[in-house]
Amino acid sequence: MSTSLFGNYEIDPKIFDEAFSPHKKQRIQYEKLFEELKNYSFTDINDLNEYARRSFINQGITFNVYSDQDTGIERIFPFDIFPRIIPQQEWQQIEKGVLQRNMAINLFLKDIYNEKKILKDKVFPTDLLFSCEFYNKHMLNFIPNGEIYTHVCGTDLIKHSDGEYYVLEDNARCPSGVSYVMSNRDTMKKIFSHVFSRHQVQSVHEYPDQLLATMQSVAPVGVDDPVCVLLTPGVYNSAYYEHAFLALNMGIQLVEGRDLFVDKNFVYMKTIYGPKRVDVIYRRVDDDFIDPLVFRPDSRLGVAGLMSAYRDGNVTLMNAPGTGAADDKAVYTYLPDIIKYYLGEEPIIKNVQTFRCEKDDELKYVLENIEKLVIKPVDQSGGYGILIGSNSTKLERENMKASIKNDRRKYIAQPIMSLSVHPTYIDETSKYEQRHIDLRAFTLMGNDRQYVLKGGLTRVALSRGNLMVNSSQGGGSKDTWVLG
Amino acid sequence: MMLSRIANSLFWMGRYLERIEHMARFSKVQYYSSLDAPMSLNKKRVLESMLEMNGLPKNFCKHTDEEVLFHISIARTNSYSILSCLNAARENARGARDTISSELWEAINTYYNKLNDYNTKPFDTDEFIDIVELILANSAIIKGLIDNTLFHREERALICEGIHIERAIQISRILIAKLDDIAHIEKSNLESAIETFHWGTLLKSAESFDMCHRFYRKVPNKLNSLEFLLFNFEFPKSLAFNLAQAERHLLTIAKTKNDVNSSPLYFLGKLIAKIRYTKLEEVSDDMTTFANNNLSDIYRIAAGLESKYLSY
């Protein structure tokens, strides 16, 4: 490598580097970008980083760290300006794979809340389903408008050292992060306009239009011009920026629970002109909080009577309540079977091999090989409660073993996957280093329409060797270019 | 389509933005005029007057100039500081993020971040002048964006209603504070340089000195200063002008409910009529009572407006 920026870039040949071969040869999709970066010094990179940081702060793309509130410090989600590039062919596989997965998840949800054929055919264990924390009995014997449950789904993918993509998890409840995809792109276009003009990068900006069209497609029967709203928990929610961004870019109202009320099983919002009927709600409030009459009675974020209006078909909620039953990590292990059962197809993207601790032989393997495995609670997100065997102390492993034996349904184990790495600029060392990344792909499903956002969110673990990319664990993000 | 909650946020965003501007300008004019004021002007009194205008207790004054200026401008611990008011404006803007333009939101957010950055450097009285200039410049930018990037419908009417109501309040408060200052001048000094000084700072605090001078073609005195700030329907800092604007915007808001005979409009119309048909000679003997009565009328109108149109 001749360019000064990557002259001292160190490569670990055991891990898949997205931009370099193990012999430090540039991968073909990155060649034009490296060519362009020859003209840049580390000082330039520092300046561009600072520009990007300012731009995020001024746009208000920040989240509050609660312990910092007294001092008024707002954080930005760290952004690395070196983009991740995905060649067209590779992307097509991802797109087909996540669509297949989401079609199957949707059929699964419809089945488990209605006919329960998959249980009767013994493809999926009954007790596993009924022990899912997010299995929602208020959804039984009811099919939502348009027969869609997971209107918005985020599929987390990783690339292993074998160069193949694997699905790490499905986020079928209220996946977030899509606004970062669009804001990252905007910032990159300002910084690297000439680089963009040399690449055919697929646009990400039609997402809000697609989302709105998805909402309109699932409107209650007989409503021609549906009133769509986005329901947010409010300005103090960490994803508020995203809620406001999406509402603004769809041209719909951003509402809070206190702006809505239910009268005779119809939902209305309180406007200065009087009550106005609402037909479709993209809710970014968790199941537990959407209706105090049905779920948590102490919730102030929801709307009393909403579930009743929903079950009458007078309003559409997206995503449907109870979709969490499909992204339970123990259910995940059955996804290949679920795909085969409903679609008669082989999964296009593989699952990571997973051990279910509730099975005796698999539990035995997990307990004996815990230092080679990642242990995950089935019902948590954001990287909480995870134990990475190789990075843990003996005490932590023993404690985990005890927890597993205590509640076997609660844990699954996976081999430690070697997430691919990507050159990432590190402030402390002022140079490019390998950092682990993943990819969240966003899929929209409406009545007779599907859409996968061409790009998705590349998350990057900023500390060396760290495998956790979640923003709550100090992760950052990168712009993701799908080439046309 | 506008939610009542958003309408409320827009109204208060306008009020806070306007309040900040007056706090900054009043403090600057007071403080810098006091540095070379006629001899008997008491420094302690100037600081007290600044604190009172900004809602802090008078006894704060045992502290230094720097401390007073710091607490008025950027102290996070003072919920009445300019920074706290700006944060309130910003939180209202954030809540109405999907209703206002991105340009307006980013301008308000950047404005807040720039002001907040002063908290990271050492503070002295020179810093204060920079802060005031930052505030006045950003206020102008934001008002430009309100006029030029929003629909001239309910959304702008609500922000402008907030701005004009707040300006009518702040002009009245500044007037009352100055009348109090003048009341404290010793009798022998009345109609002297020191009184002229006070009328001058009153006009400057309301950004009205140049235009008043131009309008009457003589040095400001009690009669022309008061007449100008209270009764001139053509000057944007006068009470009369702001009440008329508030009425205009309130009509736009009232139309949303097909209700142009509501009580806030009635009381506002009545107050405007009083201002229009009162002669200065009728009230100049007890100006303070007149100004205080106007102020309570405005507060009542604002409260009525909120409960009638903006409650949710």
mmCIF file with all atom_site columns, N, CA and C in Angstrom, chain A residues 185-233:
data_model
loop_
_atom_site.group_PDB
_atom_site.id
_atom_site.type_symbol
_atom_site.label_atom_id
_atom_site.label_alt_id
_atom_site.label_comp_id
_atom_site.label_asym_id
_atom_site.label_entity_id
_atom_site.label_seq_id
_atom_site.pdbx_PDB_ins_code
_atom_site.Cartn_x
_atom_site.Cartn_y
_atom_site.Cartn_z
_atom_site.occupancy
_atom_site.B_iso_or_equiv
_atom_site.pdbx_formal_charge
_atom_site.auth_seq_id
_atom_site.auth_comp_id
_atom_site.auth_asym_id
_atom_site.auth_atom_id
_atom_site.pdbx_PDB_model_num
ATOM 1   N N  . ARG A 1 185 ? -25.944 9.428  5.122  1.00 0.00 ? 185 ARG A N  1
ATOM 2   C CA . ARG A 1 185 ? -25.790 9.649  3.691  1.00 0.00 ? 185 ARG A CA 1
ATOM 3   C C  . ARG A 1 185 ? -25.712 11.143 3.379  1.00 0.00 ? 185 ARG A C  1
ATOM 4   N N  . ASP A 1 186 ? -26.592 11.924 3.992  1.00 0.00 ? 186 ASP A N  1
ATOM 5   C CA . ASP A 1 186 ? -26.566 13.375 3.752  1.00 0.00 ? 186 ASP A CA 1
ATOM 6   C C  . ASP A 1 186 ? -25.215 13.971 4.110  1.00 0.00 ? 186 ASP A C  1
ATOM 7   N N  . THR A 1 187 ? -24.697 13.554 5.256  1.00 0.00 ? 187 THR A N  1
ATOM 8   C CA . THR A 1 187 ? -23.413 14.087 5.699  1.00 0.00 ? 187 THR A CA 1
ATOM 9   C C  . THR A 1 187 ? -22.307 13.668 4.737  1.00 0.00 ? 187 THR A C  1
ATOM 10  N N  . MET A 1 188 ? -22.344 12.417 4.308  1.00 0.00 ? 188 MET A N  1
ATOM 11  C CA . MET A 1 188 ? -21.310 11.933 3.391  1.00 0.00 ? 188 MET A CA 1
ATOM 12  C C  . MET A 1 188 ? -21.349 12.675 2.065  1.00 0.00 ? 188 MET A C  1
ATOM 13  N N  . LYS A 1 189 ? -22.563 12.993 1.602  1.00 0.00 ? 189 LYS A N  1
ATOM 14  C CA . LYS A 1 189 ? -22.651 13.694 0.314  1.00 0.00 ? 189 LYS A CA 1
ATOM 15  C C  . LYS A 1 189 ? -22.024 15.083 0.422  1.00 0.00 ? 189 LYS A C  1
ATOM 16  N N  . LYS A 1 190 ? -22.172 15.705 1.599  1.00 0.00 ? 190 LYS A N  1
ATOM 17  C CA . LYS A 1 190 ? -21.563 17.027 1.785  1.00 0.00 ? 190 LYS A CA 1
ATOM 18  C C  . LYS A 1 190 ? -20.044 16.907 1.827  1.00 0.00 ? 190 LYS A C  1
ATOM 19  N N  . ILE A 1 191 ? -19.542 15.860 2.494  1.00 0.00 ? 191 ILE A N  1
ATOM 20  C CA . ILE A 1 191 ? -18.097 15.725 2.677  1.00 0.00 ? 191 ILE A CA 1
ATOM 21  C C  . ILE A 1 191 ? -17.419 15.222 1.407  1.00 0.00 ? 191 ILE A C  1
ATOM 22  N N  . PHE A 1 192 ? -18.018 14.241 0.757  1.00 0.00 ? 192 PHE A N  1
ATOM 23  C CA . PHE A 1 192 ? -17.342 13.514 -0.318 1.00 0.00 ? 192 PHE A CA 1
ATOM 24  C C  . PHE A 1 192 ? -18.107 13.613 -1.645 1.00 0.00 ? 192 PHE A C  1
ATOM 25  N N  . SER A 1 193 ? -18.571 14.795 -1.987 1.00 0.00 ? 193 SER A N  1
ATOM 26  C CA . SER A 1 193 ? -19.419 14.906 -3.183 1.00 0.00 ? 193 SER A CA 1
ATOM 27  C C  . SER A 1 193 ? -18.728 14.341 -4.428 1.00 0.00 ? 193 SER A C  1
ATOM 28  N N  . HIS A 1 194 ? -17.426 14.637 -4.565 1.00 0.00 ? 194 HIS A N  1
ATOM 29  C CA . HIS A 1 194 ? -16.729 14.178 -5.781 1.00 0.00 ? 194 HIS A CA 1
ATOM 30  C C  . HIS A 1 194 ? -16.546 12.659 -5.773 1.00 0.00 ? 194 HIS A C  1
ATOM 31  N N  . VAL A 1 195 ? -16.434 12.055 -4.569 1.00 0.00 ? 195 VAL A N  1
ATOM 32  C CA . VAL A 1 195 ? -16.310 10.595 -4.509 1.00 0.00 ? 195 VAL A CA 1
ATOM 33  C C  . VAL A 1 195 ? -17.629 9.961  -4.939 1.00 0.00 ? 195 VAL A C  1
ATOM 34  N N  . PHE A 1 196 ? -18.742 10.570 -4.479 1.00 0.00 ? 196 PHE A N  1
ATOM 35  C CA . PHE A 1 196 ? -20.049 10.044 -4.854 1.00 0.00 ? 196 PHE A CA 1
ATOM 36  C C  . PHE A 1 196 ? -20.215 10.038 -6.360 1.00 0.00 ? 196 PHE A C  1
ATOM 37  N N  . SER A 1 197 ? -19.759 11.126 -6.992 1.00 0.00 ? 197 SER A N  1
ATOM 38  C CA . SER A 1 197 ? -19.992 11.220 -8.436 1.00 0.00 ? 197 SER A CA 1
ATOM 39  C C  . SER A 1 197 ? -19.242 10.135 -9.193 1.00 0.00 ? 197 SER A C  1
ATOM 40  N N  . ARG A 1 198 ? -18.230 9.516  -8.584 1.00 0.00 ? 198 ARG A N  1
ATOM 41  C CA . ARG A 1 198 ? -17.483 8.460  -9.276 1.00 0.00 ? 198 ARG A CA 1
ATOM 42  C C  . ARG A 1 198 ? -18.038 7.067  -8.982 1.00 0.00 ? 198 ARG A C  1
ATOM 43  N N  . HIS A 1 199 ? -18.971 6.974  -8.059 1.00 0.00 ? 199 HIS A N  1
ATOM 44  C CA . HIS A 1 199 ? -19.575 5.673  -7.743 1.00 0.00 ? 199 HIS A CA 1
ATOM 45  C C  . HIS A 1 199 ? -21.051 5.723  -8.085 1.00 0.00 ? 199 HIS A C  1
ATOM 46  N N  . GLN A 1 200 ? -21.609 4.569  -8.440 1.00 0.00 ? 200 GLN A N  1
ATOM 47  C CA . GLN A 1 200 ? -23.068 4.520  -8.609 1.00 0.00 ? 200 GLN A CA 1
ATOM 48  C C  . GLN A 1 200 ? -23.654 4.010  -7.313 1.00 0.00 ? 200 GLN A C  1
ATOM 49  N N  . VAL A 1 201 ? -23.897 4.939  -6.396 1.00 0.00 ? 201 VAL A N  1
ATOM 50  C CA . VAL A 1 201 ? -24.407 4.513  -5.090 1.00 0.00 ? 201 VAL A CA 1
ATOM 51  C C  . VAL A 1 201 ? -25.932 4.548  -5.128 1.00 0.00 ? 201 VAL A C  1
ATOM 52  N N  . GLN A 1 202 ? -26.565 3.464  -4.675 1.00 0.00 ? 202 GLN A N  1
ATOM 53  C CA . GLN A 1 202 ? -28.033 3.407  -4.653 1.00 0.00 ? 202 GLN A CA 1
ATOM 54  C C  . GLN A 1 202 ? -28.574 4.368  -3.594 1.00 0.00 ? 202 GLN A C  1
ATOM 55  N N  . SER A 1 203 ? -29.644 5.071  -3.956 1.00 0.00 ? 203 SER A N  1
ATOM 56  C CA . SER A 1 203 ? -30.212 6.070  -3.054 1.00 0.00 ? 203 SER A CA 1
ATOM 57  C C  . SER A 1 203 ? -30.921 5.403  -1.855 1.00 0.00 ? 203 SER A C  1
ATOM 58  N N  . VAL A 1 204 ? -30.905 6.096  -0.741 1.00 0.00 ? 204 VAL A N  1
ATOM 59  C CA . VAL A 1 204 ? -31.654 5.604  0.427  1.00 0.00 ? 204 VAL A CA 1
ATOM 60  C C  . VAL A 1 204 ? -32.831 6.532  0.753  1.00 0.00 ? 204 VAL A C  1
ATOM 61  N N  . HIS A 1 205 ? -32.951 7.609  -0.031 1.00 0.00 ? 205 HIS A N  1
ATOM 62  C CA . HIS A 1 205 ? -33.871 8.666  0.396  1.00 0.00 ? 205 HIS A CA 1
ATOM 63  C C  . HIS A 1 205 ? -35.336 8.401  0.088  1.00 0.00 ? 205 HIS A C  1
ATOM 64  N N  . GLU A 1 206 ? -35.626 7.305  -0.635 1.00 0.00 ? 206 GLU A N  1
ATOM 65  C CA . GLU A 1 206 ? -37.041 7.035  -0.884 1.00 0.00 ? 206 GLU A CA 1
ATOM 66  C C  . GLU A 1 206 ? -37.676 6.298  0.295  1.00 0.00 ? 206 GLU A C  1
ATOM 67  N N  . TYR A 1 207 ? -36.896 5.992  1.315  1.00 0.00 ? 207 TYR A N  1
ATOM 68  C CA . TYR A 1 207 ? -37.455 5.225  2.439  1.00 0.00 ? 207 TYR A CA 1
ATOM 69  C C  . TYR A 1 207 ? -38.724 5.851  3.037  1.00 0.00 ? 207 TYR A C  1
ATOM 70  N N  . PRO A 1 208 ? -38.718 7.167  3.363  1.00 0.00 ? 208 PRO A N  1
ATOM 71  C CA . PRO A 1 208 ? -39.956 7.723  3.954  1.00 0.00 ? 208 PRO A CA 1
ATOM 72  C C  . PRO A 1 208 ? -41.174 7.574  3.033  1.00 0.00 ? 208 PRO A C  1
ATOM 73  N N  . ASP A 1 209 ? -40.977 7.755  1.709  1.00 0.00 ? 209 ASP A N  1
ATOM 74  C CA . ASP A 1 209 ? -42.103 7.585  0.785  1.00 0.00 ? 209 ASP A CA 1
ATOM 75  C C  . ASP A 1 209 ? -42.610 6.149  0.809  1.00 0.00 ? 209 ASP A C  1
ATOM 76  N N  . GLN A 1 210 ? -41.657 5.217  0.839  1.00 0.00 ? 210 GLN A N  1
ATOM 77  C CA . GLN A 1 210 ? -42.022 3.801  0.876  1.00 0.00 ? 210 GLN A CA 1
ATOM 78  C C  . GLN A 1 210 ? -42.758 3.461  2.171  1.00 0.00 ? 210 GLN A C  1
ATOM 79  N N  . LEU A 1 211 ? -42.277 4.066  3.262  1.00 0.00 ? 211 LEU A N  1
ATOM 80  C CA . LEU A 1 211 ? -42.909 3.803  4.556  1.00 0.00 ? 211 LEU A CA 1
ATOM 81  C C  . LEU A 1 211 ? -44.347 4.327  4.554  1.00 0.00 ? 211 LEU A C  1
ATOM 82  N N  . LEU A 1 212 ? -44.530 5.535  4.008  1.00 0.00 ? 212 LEU A N  1
ATOM 83  C CA . LEU A 1 212 ? -45.871 6.106  3.955  1.00 0.00 ? 212 LEU A CA 1
ATOM 84  C C  . LEU A 1 212 ? -46.785 5.244  3.069  1.00 0.00 ? 212 LEU A C  1
ATOM 85  N N  . ALA A 1 213 ? -46.256 4.813  1.914  1.00 0.00 ? 213 ALA A N  1
ATOM 86  C CA . ALA A 1 213 ? -47.058 3.969  1.025  1.00 0.00 ? 213 ALA A CA 1
ATOM 87  C C  . ALA A 1 213 ? -47.420 2.667  1.732  1.00 0.00 ? 213 ALA A C  1
ATOM 88  N N  . THR A 1 214 ? -46.489 2.149  2.529  1.00 0.00 ? 214 THR A N  1
ATOM 89  C CA . THR A 1 214 ? -46.771 0.936  3.304  1.00 0.00 ? 214 THR A CA 1
ATOM 90  C C  . THR A 1 214 ? -47.911 1.192  4.282  1.00 0.00 ? 214 THR A C  1
ATOM 91  N N  . MET A 1 215 ? -47.860 2.335  4.966  1.00 0.00 ? 215 MET A N  1
ATOM 92  C CA . MET A 1 215 ? -48.912 2.665  5.923  1.00 0.00 ? 215 MET A CA 1
ATOM 93  C C  . MET A 1 215 ? -50.260 2.762  5.216  1.00 0.00 ? 215 MET A C  1
ATOM 94  N N  . GLN A 1 216 ? -50.245 3.476  4.078  1.00 0.00 ? 216 GLN A N  1
ATOM 95  C CA . GLN A 1 216 ? -51.520 3.679  3.370  1.00 0.00 ? 216 GLN A CA 1
ATOM 96  C C  . GLN A 1 216 ? -52.094 2.351  2.873  1.00 0.00 ? 216 GLN A C  1
ATOM 97  N N  . SER A 1 217 ? -51.196 1.412  2.522  1.00 0.00 ? 217 SER A N  1
ATOM 98  C CA . SER A 1 217 ? -51.667 0.147  1.951  1.00 0.00 ? 217 SER A CA 1
ATOM 99  C C  . SER A 1 217 ? -52.407 -0.721 2.976  1.00 0.00 ? 217 SER A C  1
ATOM 100 N N  . VAL A 1 218 ? -52.180 -0.466 4.249  1.00 0.00 ? 218 VAL A N  1
ATOM 101 C CA . VAL A 1 218 ? -52.830 -1.305 5.266  1.00 0.00 ? 218 VAL A CA 1
ATOM 102 C C  . VAL A 1 218 ? -53.928 -0.554 6.024  1.00 0.00 ? 218 VAL A C  1
ATOM 103 N N  . ALA A 1 219 ? -54.445 0.511  5.399  1.00 0.00 ? 219 ALA A N  1
ATOM 104 C CA . ALA A 1 219 ? -55.504 1.301  6.036  1.00 0.00 ? 219 ALA A CA 1
ATOM 105 C C  . ALA A 1 219 ? -56.753 0.439  6.234  1.00 0.00 ? 219 ALA A C  1
ATOM 106 N N  . PRO A 1 220 ? -57.591 0.792  7.205  1.00 0.00 ? 220 PRO A N  1
ATOM 107 C CA . PRO A 1 220 ? -58.836 0.046  7.401  1.00 0.00 ? 220 PRO A CA 1
ATOM 108 C C  . PRO A 1 220 ? -59.662 0.003  6.114  1.00 0.00 ? 220 PRO A C  1
ATOM 109 N N  . VAL A 1 221 ? -60.391 -1.058 5.953  1.00 0.00 ? 221 VAL A N  1
ATOM 110 C CA . VAL A 1 221 ? -61.183 -1.252 4.737  1.00 0.00 ? 221 VAL A CA 1
ATOM 111 C C  . VAL A 1 221 ? -62.151 -0.083 4.559  1.00 0.00 ? 221 VAL A C  1
ATOM 112 N N  . GLY A 1 222 ? -62.223 0.425  3.325  1.00 0.00 ? 222 GLY A N  1
ATOM 113 C CA . GLY A 1 222 ? -63.170 1.491  3.029  1.00 0.00 ? 222 GLY A CA 1
ATOM 114 C C  . GLY A 1 222 ? -62.619 2.895  3.242  1.00 0.00 ? 222 GLY A C  1
ATOM 115 N N  . VAL A 1 223 ? -61.394 3.002  3.744  1.00 0.00 ? 223 VAL A N  1
ATOM 116 C CA . VAL A 1 223 ? -60.811 4.341  3.924  1.00 0.00 ? 223 VAL A CA 1
ATOM 117 C C  . VAL A 1 223 ? -59.920 4.634  2.717  1.00 0.00 ? 223 VAL A C  1
ATOM 118 N N  . ASP A 1 224 ? -60.302 5.619  1.905  1.00 0.00 ? 224 ASP A N  1
ATOM 119 C CA . ASP A 1 224 ? -59.551 5.889  0.680  1.00 0.00 ? 224 ASP A CA 1
ATOM 120 C C  . ASP A 1 224 ? -58.336 6.762  0.919  1.00 0.00 ? 224 ASP A C  1
ATOM 121 N N  . ASP A 1 225 ? -58.498 7.745  1.771  1.00 0.00 ? 225 ASP A N  1
ATOM 122 C CA . ASP A 1 225 ? -57.408 8.691  1.986  1.00 0.00 ? 225 ASP A CA 1
ATOM 123 C C  . ASP A 1 225 ? -57.060 8.676  3.478  1.00 0.00 ? 225 ASP A C  1
ATOM 124 N N  . PRO A 1 226 ? -56.351 7.621  3.896  1.00 0.00 ? 226 PRO A N  1
ATOM 125 C CA . PRO A 1 226 ? -56.177 7.430  5.341  1.00 0.00 ? 226 PRO A CA 1
ATOM 126 C C  . PRO A 1 226 ? -55.331 8.530  5.997  1.00 0.00 ? 226 PRO A C  1
ATOM 127 N N  . VAL A 1 227 ? -55.694 8.882  7.221  1.00 0.00 ? 227 VAL A N  1
ATOM 128 C CA . VAL A 1 227 ? -54.871 9.779  8.025  1.00 0.00 ? 227 VAL A CA 1
ATOM 129 C C  . VAL A 1 227 ? -53.878 8.908  8.783  1.00 0.00 ? 227 VAL A C  1
ATOM 130 N N  . CYS A 1 228 ? -52.594 9.117  8.492  1.00 0.00 ? 228 CYS A N  1
ATOM 131 C CA . CYS A 1 228 ? -51.537 8.323  9.114  1.00 0.00 ? 228 CYS A CA 1
ATOM 132 C C  . CYS A 1 228 ? -50.792 9.182  10.123 1.00 0.00 ? 228 CYS A C  1
ATOM 133 N N  . VAL A 1 229 ? -50.418 8.595  11.250 1.00 0.00 ? 229 VAL A N  1
ATOM 134 C CA . VAL A 1 229 ? -49.633 9.337  12.251 1.00 0.00 ? 229 VAL A CA 1
ATOM 135 C C  . VAL A 1 229 ? -48.520 8.445  12.776 1.00 0.00 ? 229 VAL A C  1
ATOM 136 N N  . LEU A 1 230 ? -47.517 9.098  13.349 1.00 0.00 ? 230 LEU A N  1
ATOM 137 C CA . LEU A 1 230 ? -46.438 8.356  14.007 1.00 0.00 ? 230 LEU A CA 1
ATOM 138 C C  . LEU A 1 230 ? -46.546 8.619  15.504 1.00 0.00 ? 230 LEU A C  1
ATOM 139 N N  . LEU A 1 231 ? -46.671 7.560  16.283 1.00 0.00 ? 231 LEU A N  1
ATOM 140 C CA . LEU A 1 231 ? -46.841 7.701  17.737 1.00 0.00 ? 231 LEU A CA 1
ATOM 141 C C  . LEU A 1 231 ? -45.486 7.543  18.431 1.00 0.00 ? 231 LEU A C  1
ATOM 142 N N  . THR A 1 232 ? -45.040 8.600  19.120 1.00 0.00 ? 232 THR A N  1
ATOM 143 C CA . THR A 1 232 ? -43.742 8.575  19.807 1.00 0.00 ? 232 THR A CA 1
ATOM 144 C C  . THR A 1 232 ? -43.963 8.624  21.320 1.00 0.00 ? 232 THR A C  1
ATOM 145 N N  . PRO A 1 233 ? -43.057 8.048  22.100 1.00 0.00 ? 233 PRO A N  1
ATOM 146 C CA . PRO A 1 233 ? -43.150 8.224  23.547 1.00 0.00 ? 233 PRO A CA 1
ATOM 147 C C  . PRO A 1 233 ? -42.857 9.669  23.967 1.00 0.00 ? 233 PRO A C  1
#
